[in-house]
mmCIF file of C-alpha atoms in Angstrom:
data_model
loop_
_atom_site.group_PDB
_atom_site.id
_atom_site.type_symbol
_atom_site.label_atom_id
_atom_site.label_comp_id
_atom_site.label_asym_id
_atom_site.label_seq_id
_atom_site.Cartn_x
_atom_site.Cartn_y
_atom_site.Cartn_z
ATOM 1 C CA UNK E 1 56.546 -4.810 76.060
ATOM 2 C CA UNK E 2 56.930 -8.389 74.226
ATOM 3 C CA UNK E 3 53.538 -8.481 73.835
ATOM 4 C CA UNK E 4 52.881 -5.376 71.873
ATOM 5 C CA UNK E 5 55.467 -5.518 70.231
ATOM 6 C CA UNK E 6 54.424 -9.899 69.084
ATOM 7 C CA UNK E 7 50.746 -7.796 68.565
ATOM 8 C CA UNK E 8 52.447 -5.729 66.087
ATOM 9 C CA UNK E 9 54.570 -8.194 63.756
ATOM 10 C CA UNK E 10 50.830 -10.760 64.237
ATOM 11 C CA UNK E 11 49.191 -7.253 63.028
ATOM 12 C CA UNK E 12 51.998 -6.134 60.599
ATOM 13 C CA UNK E 13 53.199 -9.762 58.671
ATOM 14 C CA UNK E 14 50.007 -10.294 56.975
ATOM 15 C CA UNK E 15 49.498 -6.551 55.667
ATOM 16 C CA UNK E 16 53.318 -6.734 54.093
ATOM 17 C CA UNK E 17 52.608 -10.300 52.251
ATOM 18 C CA UNK E 18 49.591 -8.723 51.025
ATOM 19 C CA UNK E 19 51.139 -5.445 49.415
ATOM 20 C CA UNK E 20 54.149 -7.874 48.644
ATOM 21 C CA UNK E 21 51.841 -10.196 46.681
ATOM 22 C CA UNK E 22 49.977 -6.766 45.208
ATOM 23 C CA UNK E 23 53.360 -5.083 43.807
ATOM 24 C CA UNK E 24 53.852 -8.539 41.997
ATOM 25 C CA UNK E 25 50.268 -8.448 40.274
ATOM 26 C CA UNK E 26 50.780 -4.640 39.403
ATOM 27 C CA UNK E 27 54.119 -5.738 38.184
ATOM 28 C CA UNK E 28 52.714 -8.303 36.084
ATOM 29 C CA UNK E 29 50.077 -6.347 34.346
ATOM 30 C CA UNK E 30 52.469 -4.471 33.795
ATOM 31 C CA UNK E 31 55.333 -5.966 32.162
ATOM 32 C CA UNK E 32 52.135 -7.795 30.455
ATOM 33 C CA UNK E 33 49.233 -5.705 29.310
ATOM 34 C CA UNK E 34 50.209 -2.174 29.185
ATOM 35 C CA UNK E 35 53.866 -1.787 28.516
ATOM 36 C CA UNK E 36 53.230 -3.270 25.278
ATOM 37 C CA UNK E 37 50.498 -1.359 24.807
ATOM 38 C CA UNK E 38 52.736 2.479 26.109
ATOM 39 C CA UNK E 39 55.819 1.063 24.029
ATOM 40 C CA UNK E 40 53.519 -0.002 20.836
ATOM 41 C CA UNK E 41 51.464 3.562 20.596
ATOM 42 C CA UNK E 42 54.508 5.407 20.910
ATOM 43 C CA UNK E 43 56.142 3.604 18.088
ATOM 44 C CA UNK E 44 53.385 4.220 16.278
ATOM 45 C CA UNK E 45 53.878 7.935 15.534
ATOM 46 C CA UNK E 46 53.913 7.338 11.653
ATOM 47 C CA UNK E 47 50.919 4.671 10.862
ATOM 48 C CA UNK E 48 47.380 6.309 9.608
ATOM 49 C CA UNK E 49 45.256 8.421 11.607
ATOM 50 C CA UNK E 50 43.000 4.764 11.196
ATOM 51 C CA UNK E 51 45.180 2.996 12.779
ATOM 52 C CA UNK E 52 43.746 2.093 16.502
ATOM 53 C CA UNK E 53 46.287 -0.123 18.953
ATOM 54 C CA UNK E 54 44.398 -1.612 21.773
ATOM 55 C CA UNK E 55 45.382 -2.855 25.071
ATOM 56 C CA UNK E 56 47.698 -6.971 24.313
ATOM 57 C CA UNK E 57 49.452 -5.068 20.547
ATOM 58 C CA UNK E 58 53.183 -5.599 21.487
ATOM 59 C CA UNK E 59 52.235 -9.168 23.439
ATOM 60 C CA UNK E 60 55.047 -11.417 21.878
ATOM 61 C CA UNK E 61 51.721 -13.930 22.259
ATOM 62 C CA UNK E 62 49.479 -11.898 19.850
ATOM 63 C CA UNK E 63 51.713 -11.235 17.180
ATOM 64 C CA UNK E 64 53.786 -13.159 14.033
ATOM 65 C CA UNK E 65 57.407 -11.650 12.773
ATOM 66 C CA UNK E 66 57.219 -10.890 9.045
ATOM 67 C CA UNK E 67 60.297 -9.812 7.286
ATOM 68 C CA UNK E 68 61.827 -9.959 3.576
ATOM 69 C CA UNK E 69 61.815 -7.539 0.934
ATOM 70 C CA UNK E 70 59.871 -5.184 2.420
ATOM 71 C CA UNK E 71 62.116 -1.677 2.030
ATOM 72 C CA UNK E 72 60.031 1.313 1.638
ATOM 73 C CA UNK E 73 56.222 -0.854 1.543
ATOM 74 C CA UNK E 74 54.049 0.746 4.062
ATOM 75 C CA UNK E 75 52.133 -1.266 6.860
ATOM 76 C CA UNK E 76 49.495 -1.011 4.357
ATOM 77 C CA UNK E 77 50.284 -2.021 1.507
ATOM 78 C CA UNK E 78 51.406 -5.361 3.870
ATOM 79 C CA UNK E 79 47.635 -5.991 4.956
ATOM 80 C CA UNK E 80 45.942 -5.468 1.601
ATOM 81 C CA UNK E 81 49.560 -7.660 -0.292
ATOM 82 C CA UNK E 82 48.225 -10.785 3.307
ATOM 83 C CA UNK E 83 44.659 -10.441 2.880
ATOM 84 C CA UNK E 84 44.746 -11.063 -0.872
ATOM 85 C CA UNK E 85 47.243 -13.866 0.229
ATOM 86 C CA UNK E 86 44.892 -15.804 2.873
ATOM 87 C CA UNK E 87 41.515 -15.547 3.955
ATOM 88 C CA UNK E 88 41.586 -13.867 7.136
ATOM 89 C CA UNK E 89 39.448 -11.145 8.584
ATOM 90 C CA UNK E 90 40.514 -11.510 12.097
ATOM 91 C CA UNK E 91 43.509 -10.645 12.586
ATOM 92 C CA UNK E 92 43.998 -6.991 13.702
ATOM 93 C CA UNK E 93 46.841 -4.817 11.652
ATOM 94 C CA UNK E 94 50.281 -4.899 10.622
ATOM 95 C CA UNK E 95 53.121 -2.684 12.487
ATOM 96 C CA UNK E 96 55.705 -1.918 10.278
ATOM 97 C CA UNK E 97 57.789 1.392 9.371
ATOM 98 C CA UNK E 98 58.060 2.387 5.438
ATOM 99 C CA UNK E 99 61.960 1.737 6.077
ATOM 100 C CA UNK E 100 62.696 -1.338 7.646
ATOM 101 C CA UNK E 101 62.120 -4.940 6.189
ATOM 102 C CA UNK E 102 60.441 -6.050 9.095
ATOM 103 C CA UNK E 103 57.285 -5.857 10.947
ATOM 104 C CA UNK E 104 54.596 -7.382 13.227
ATOM 105 C CA UNK E 105 51.074 -9.056 12.439
ATOM 106 C CA UNK E 106 48.530 -8.670 15.917
ATOM 107 C CA UNK E 107 46.499 -10.746 16.214
ATOM 108 C CA UNK E 108 43.434 -9.877 19.365
ATOM 109 C CA UNK E 109 43.528 -12.945 20.486
ATOM 110 C CA UNK E 110 46.526 -15.742 21.128
ATOM 111 C CA UNK E 111 44.182 -18.109 20.094
ATOM 112 C CA UNK E 112 44.252 -16.513 17.075
ATOM 113 C CA UNK E 113 47.759 -16.230 16.185
ATOM 114 C CA UNK E 114 48.853 -19.602 17.406
ATOM 115 C CA UNK E 115 47.117 -21.011 14.141
ATOM 116 C CA UNK E 116 48.446 -18.661 11.749
ATOM 117 C CA UNK E 117 52.187 -18.966 12.546
ATOM 118 C CA UNK E 118 52.251 -23.233 12.248
ATOM 119 C CA UNK E 119 50.682 -22.213 8.724
ATOM 120 C CA UNK E 120 52.232 -19.355 7.184
ATOM 121 C CA UNK E 121 55.787 -20.250 9.110
ATOM 122 C CA UNK E 122 58.231 -21.315 7.146
ATOM 123 C CA UNK E 123 56.915 -20.645 4.022
ATOM 124 C CA UNK E 124 58.229 -18.114 1.104
ATOM 125 C CA UNK E 125 55.982 -16.098 -0.561
ATOM 126 C CA UNK E 126 56.406 -13.468 -3.101
ATOM 127 C CA UNK E 127 55.600 -9.834 -1.349
ATOM 128 C CA UNK E 128 54.023 -6.848 -2.113
ATOM 129 C CA UNK E 129 56.641 -6.183 -4.365
ATOM 130 C CA UNK E 130 57.371 -8.978 -5.963
ATOM 131 C CA UNK E 131 60.758 -9.958 -3.141
ATOM 132 C CA UNK E 132 60.674 -13.132 -0.745
ATOM 133 C CA UNK E 133 59.139 -12.477 2.057
ATOM 134 C CA UNK E 134 58.576 -15.190 5.868
ATOM 135 C CA UNK E 135 56.865 -15.365 8.775
ATOM 136 C CA UNK E 136 58.532 -16.341 12.106
ATOM 137 C CA UNK E 137 57.799 -16.642 15.652
ATOM 138 C CA UNK E 138 57.965 -13.222 17.658
ATOM 139 C CA UNK E 139 60.915 -12.670 19.578
ATOM 140 C CA UNK E 140 60.918 -11.072 23.453
ATOM 141 C CA UNK E 141 63.918 -10.265 25.869
ATOM 142 C CA UNK E 142 65.442 -13.038 24.119
ATOM 143 C CA UNK E 143 62.829 -16.059 24.581
ATOM 144 C CA UNK E 144 61.187 -17.710 21.406
ATOM 145 C CA UNK E 145 56.979 -17.619 21.472
ATOM 146 C CA UNK E 146 55.535 -21.306 21.295
ATOM 147 C CA UNK E 147 52.094 -21.020 19.772
ATOM 148 C CA UNK E 148 49.051 -23.155 20.383
ATOM 149 C CA UNK E 149 48.109 -24.348 17.447
ATOM 150 C CA UNK E 150 44.658 -25.179 17.251
ATOM 151 C CA UNK E 151 42.586 -27.969 14.690
ATOM 152 C CA UNK E 152 40.743 -26.964 11.625
ATOM 153 C CA UNK E 153 42.550 -23.706 11.246
ATOM 154 C CA UNK E 154 43.418 -20.687 8.507
ATOM 155 C CA UNK E 155 46.226 -23.898 6.777
ATOM 156 C CA UNK E 156 43.181 -24.680 4.286
ATOM 157 C CA UNK E 157 42.277 -21.181 2.828
ATOM 158 C CA UNK E 158 46.545 -20.438 3.084
ATOM 159 C CA UNK E 159 47.109 -19.603 -0.848
ATOM 160 C CA UNK E 160 51.063 -19.525 -0.933
ATOM 161 C CA UNK E 161 50.913 -18.410 -4.935
ATOM 162 C CA UNK E 162 53.927 -20.253 -6.388
ATOM 163 C CA UNK E 163 55.806 -21.019 -2.956
ATOM 164 C CA UNK E 164 54.073 -23.972 -1.603
ATOM 165 C CA UNK E 165 54.688 -26.502 -4.787
ATOM 166 C CA UNK E 166 57.800 -28.513 -3.018
ATOM 167 C CA UNK E 167 57.524 -28.256 0.623
ATOM 168 C CA UNK E 168 57.783 -31.437 2.092
ATOM 169 C CA UNK E 169 56.310 -30.434 5.884
ATOM 170 C CA UNK E 170 52.930 -29.922 5.449
ATOM 171 C CA UNK E 171 52.368 -27.161 8.925
ATOM 172 C CA UNK E 172 49.096 -27.861 9.401
ATOM 173 C CA UNK E 173 48.540 -31.817 9.303
ATOM 174 C CA UNK E 174 51.591 -31.314 12.000
ATOM 175 C CA UNK E 175 50.104 -29.249 13.645
ATOM 176 C CA UNK E 176 46.472 -31.095 13.303
ATOM 177 C CA UNK E 177 47.951 -34.575 14.829
ATOM 178 C CA UNK E 178 49.380 -31.985 18.283
ATOM 179 C CA UNK E 179 52.646 -32.578 17.014
ATOM 180 C CA UNK E 180 55.178 -29.561 17.760
ATOM 181 C CA UNK E 181 55.583 -26.943 15.376
ATOM 182 C CA UNK E 182 59.380 -26.271 14.660
ATOM 183 C CA UNK E 183 60.913 -23.486 15.663
ATOM 184 C CA UNK E 184 63.498 -21.199 13.607
ATOM 185 C CA UNK E 185 66.527 -20.008 15.519
ATOM 186 C CA UNK E 186 66.946 -16.247 15.108
ATOM 187 C CA UNK E 187 69.710 -16.002 15.467
ATOM 188 C CA UNK E 188 71.075 -18.240 12.322
ATOM 189 C CA UNK E 189 73.241 -17.090 10.351
ATOM 190 C CA UNK E 190 71.483 -18.769 7.367
ATOM 191 C CA UNK E 191 67.958 -19.552 7.111
ATOM 192 C CA UNK E 192 67.080 -22.992 5.558
ATOM 193 C CA UNK E 193 64.001 -22.032 2.697
ATOM 194 C CA UNK E 194 62.153 -24.903 1.338
ATOM 195 C CA UNK E 195 60.953 -23.144 -1.056
ATOM 196 C CA UNK E 196 60.919 -19.707 -3.167
ATOM 197 C CA UNK E 197 58.910 -18.038 -5.621
ATOM 198 C CA UNK E 198 59.339 -18.323 -9.038
ATOM 199 C CA UNK E 199 61.156 -14.971 -10.784
ATOM 200 C CA UNK E 200 59.842 -14.346 -14.022
ATOM 201 C CA UNK E 201 61.125 -11.413 -14.236
ATOM 202 C CA UNK E 202 64.963 -9.940 -15.720
ATOM 203 C CA UNK E 203 65.052 -11.949 -19.188
ATOM 204 C CA UNK E 204 66.313 -11.278 -21.978
ATOM 205 C CA UNK E 205 65.857 -13.461 -25.038
ATOM 206 C CA UNK E 206 68.185 -13.056 -28.502
ATOM 207 C CA UNK E 207 67.931 -15.041 -31.556
ATOM 208 C CA UNK E 208 70.220 -15.785 -33.952
ATOM 209 C CA UNK E 209 70.322 -18.492 -36.938
ATOM 210 C CA UNK E 210 70.143 -21.852 -35.283
ATOM 211 C CA UNK E 211 70.885 -20.432 -31.357
ATOM 212 C CA UNK E 212 68.773 -18.578 -28.813
ATOM 213 C CA UNK E 213 71.151 -16.305 -26.463
ATOM 214 C CA UNK E 214 69.505 -15.845 -22.482
ATOM 215 C CA UNK E 215 69.721 -13.700 -20.046
ATOM 216 C CA UNK E 216 68.289 -13.452 -16.458
ATOM 217 C CA UNK E 217 69.171 -11.501 -13.055
ATOM 218 C CA UNK E 218 70.871 -14.242 -11.140
ATOM 219 C CA UNK E 219 71.898 -12.091 -7.768
ATOM 220 C CA UNK E 220 74.457 -13.201 -5.342
ATOM 221 C CA UNK E 221 75.652 -15.859 -7.936
ATOM 222 C CA UNK E 222 78.977 -15.419 -8.921
ATOM 223 C CA UNK E 223 80.160 -18.888 -10.519
ATOM 224 C CA UNK E 224 78.517 -20.617 -13.819
ATOM 225 C CA UNK E 225 79.281 -23.801 -11.170
ATOM 226 C CA UNK E 226 76.884 -23.372 -9.134
ATOM 227 C CA UNK E 227 74.773 -22.993 -12.494
ATOM 228 C CA UNK E 228 72.004 -25.243 -12.371
ATOM 229 C CA UNK E 229 70.103 -25.665 -15.954
ATOM 230 C CA UNK E 230 67.375 -27.376 -16.683
ATOM 231 C CA UNK E 231 64.624 -28.188 -19.446
ATOM 232 C CA UNK E 232 60.804 -28.346 -18.897
ATOM 233 C CA UNK E 233 57.977 -29.186 -20.891
ATOM 234 C CA UNK E 234 57.740 -29.756 -24.198
ATOM 235 C CA UNK E 235 61.693 -28.884 -25.043
ATOM 236 C CA UNK E 236 60.846 -25.366 -24.704
ATOM 237 C CA UNK E 237 60.763 -24.447 -20.741
ATOM 238 C CA UNK E 238 64.167 -23.414 -19.171
ATOM 239 C CA UNK E 239 64.414 -23.713 -15.885
ATOM 240 C CA UNK E 240 67.885 -21.768 -14.634
ATOM 241 C CA UNK E 241 68.661 -21.713 -10.718
ATOM 242 C CA UNK E 242 71.539 -20.769 -9.180
ATOM 243 C CA UNK E 243 73.350 -20.451 -5.254
ATOM 244 C CA UNK E 244 73.303 -17.509 -4.337
ATOM 245 C CA UNK E 245 77.131 -17.389 -2.492
ATOM 246 C CA UNK E 246 79.962 -15.116 -0.680
ATOM 247 C CA UNK E 247 77.714 -12.599 0.795
ATOM 248 C CA UNK E 248 79.226 -13.201 4.873
ATOM 249 C CA UNK E 249 82.411 -13.649 3.525
ATOM 250 C CA UNK E 250 84.876 -11.336 5.141
ATOM 251 C CA UNK E 251 81.828 -9.748 7.550
ATOM 252 C CA UNK E 252 82.461 -9.887 11.625
ATOM 253 C CA UNK E 253 79.248 -9.424 14.022
ATOM 254 C CA UNK E 254 76.724 -10.617 14.746
ATOM 255 C CA UNK E 255 73.744 -11.097 12.574
ATOM 256 C CA UNK E 256 70.190 -9.702 13.903
ATOM 257 C CA UNK E 257 68.110 -10.809 10.771
ATOM 258 C CA UNK E 258 68.559 -12.724 7.754
ATOM 259 C CA UNK E 259 66.356 -12.914 4.631
ATOM 260 C CA UNK E 260 68.865 -13.678 1.995
ATOM 261 C CA UNK E 261 67.714 -16.132 -0.015
ATOM 262 C CA UNK E 262 70.268 -19.583 -0.672
ATOM 263 C CA UNK E 263 69.344 -20.006 -4.557
ATOM 264 C CA UNK E 264 67.148 -17.503 -6.866
ATOM 265 C CA UNK E 265 65.350 -19.873 -9.814
ATOM 266 C CA UNK E 266 63.828 -18.884 -12.618
ATOM 267 C CA UNK E 267 61.762 -20.158 -15.135
ATOM 268 C CA UNK E 268 61.823 -19.184 -19.159
ATOM 269 C CA UNK E 269 59.570 -20.104 -22.122
ATOM 270 C CA UNK E 270 61.252 -19.792 -25.500
ATOM 271 C CA UNK E 271 59.478 -19.542 -28.714
ATOM 272 C CA UNK E 272 60.239 -23.579 -30.092
ATOM 273 C CA UNK E 273 62.662 -26.038 -28.898
ATOM 274 C CA UNK E 274 65.820 -26.630 -28.250
ATOM 275 C CA UNK E 275 68.138 -29.122 -28.509
ATOM 276 C CA UNK E 276 68.287 -30.513 -24.922
ATOM 277 C CA UNK E 277 71.296 -33.473 -25.260
ATOM 278 C CA UNK E 278 73.480 -31.289 -27.200
ATOM 279 C CA UNK E 279 76.507 -28.023 -25.765
ATOM 280 C CA UNK E 280 75.020 -25.374 -23.446
ATOM 281 C CA UNK E 281 77.249 -22.165 -23.227
ATOM 282 C CA UNK E 282 76.502 -20.171 -19.258
ATOM 283 C CA UNK E 283 78.566 -17.113 -18.733
ATOM 284 C CA UNK E 284 77.944 -15.502 -15.509
ATOM 285 C CA UNK E 285 79.263 -11.962 -15.144
ATOM 286 C CA UNK E 286 77.965 -8.907 -13.095
ATOM 287 C CA UNK E 287 74.879 -9.983 -10.866
ATOM 288 C CA UNK E 288 73.814 -11.542 -14.944
ATOM 289 C CA UNK E 289 73.385 -15.383 -16.115
ATOM 290 C CA UNK E 290 74.236 -16.345 -20.139
ATOM 291 C CA UNK E 291 72.913 -19.157 -21.677
ATOM 292 C CA UNK E 292 73.081 -20.197 -25.667
ATOM 293 C CA UNK E 293 71.338 -23.291 -26.325
ATOM 294 C CA UNK E 294 70.932 -24.897 -29.560
ATOM 295 C CA UNK E 295 67.290 -24.915 -31.442
ATOM 296 C CA UNK E 296 66.253 -28.503 -32.264
ATOM 297 C CA UNK E 297 66.970 -29.615 -35.908
ATOM 298 C CA UNK E 298 63.706 -30.955 -37.367
ATOM 299 C CA UNK E 299 65.102 -33.600 -40.263
ATOM 300 C CA UNK E 300 63.388 -33.286 -44.099
ATOM 301 C CA UNK E 301 60.773 -35.167 -44.773
ATOM 302 C CA UNK E 302 61.543 -37.744 -46.681
ATOM 303 C CA UNK E 303 58.527 -39.140 -49.067
ATOM 304 C CA UNK E 304 58.349 -42.438 -49.478
ATOM 305 C CA UNK E 305 57.316 -44.856 -52.484
ATOM 306 C CA UNK E 306 55.009 -47.453 -52.180
ATOM 307 C CA UNK E 307 55.311 -50.913 -53.729
ATOM 308 C CA UNK E 308 53.103 -51.410 -57.041
#
């Protein structure tokens, strides 16, 4: 009797572990490949007929998070805009609903998604509708993806427009030197931006005698003390910037996304030179900033008499 039970146990024990190993493998395959693909297909019902997901779509290691001023834009709009910014042909598509302000750029290999993030992450771009667009690492179940950056990636091909002039960190050199890419905490209330695209829209200039009155759009700027005015060029260009304040006051809850800029900046080209050392009047109201500056006074010419 005991011999029979022992023999049966020895026969069943390897089979049991083989079954456990098989179930574990199938669970891993389902979690890593099948489930993301099924979820990806289910939420893509509003995509065009040209949209073709592949088995790894939805896996965070094969995608990069994109967000910003993207409301009322489609995945086709973002894809067309992105292909004009970088010479990149190996990303598959953009997954985004038109009423959302975020989406994902999907890649067919982890090696192609890896170089993309350190080249584009933590950088602000002027998006398809003129607003701020940025890229971030994908997150799944609270775990932030750590991308592997390979030397010679697409950073040299990236054309960030007006955004990359004041960046202190070159992500291409950082990744090429083998340094870890700095990740951004997605739960952070205020996301640091090294630079923002210049805003050359929303400006009105009035000329009255010896003065110019400039009205620019400065959403989020509530006090004139938060406005900074600089003169550039030949005293005929104004750089008007302001701190965005008071956004999160008296709001409770957990921040799940924050793409609000910390500063706004306007560049205004004036018809003639101004007195850069003269007084400036500033008023802020209703998301607008009014600035009054004096024109430079031209001294009358004096003809010198030559001695005989």
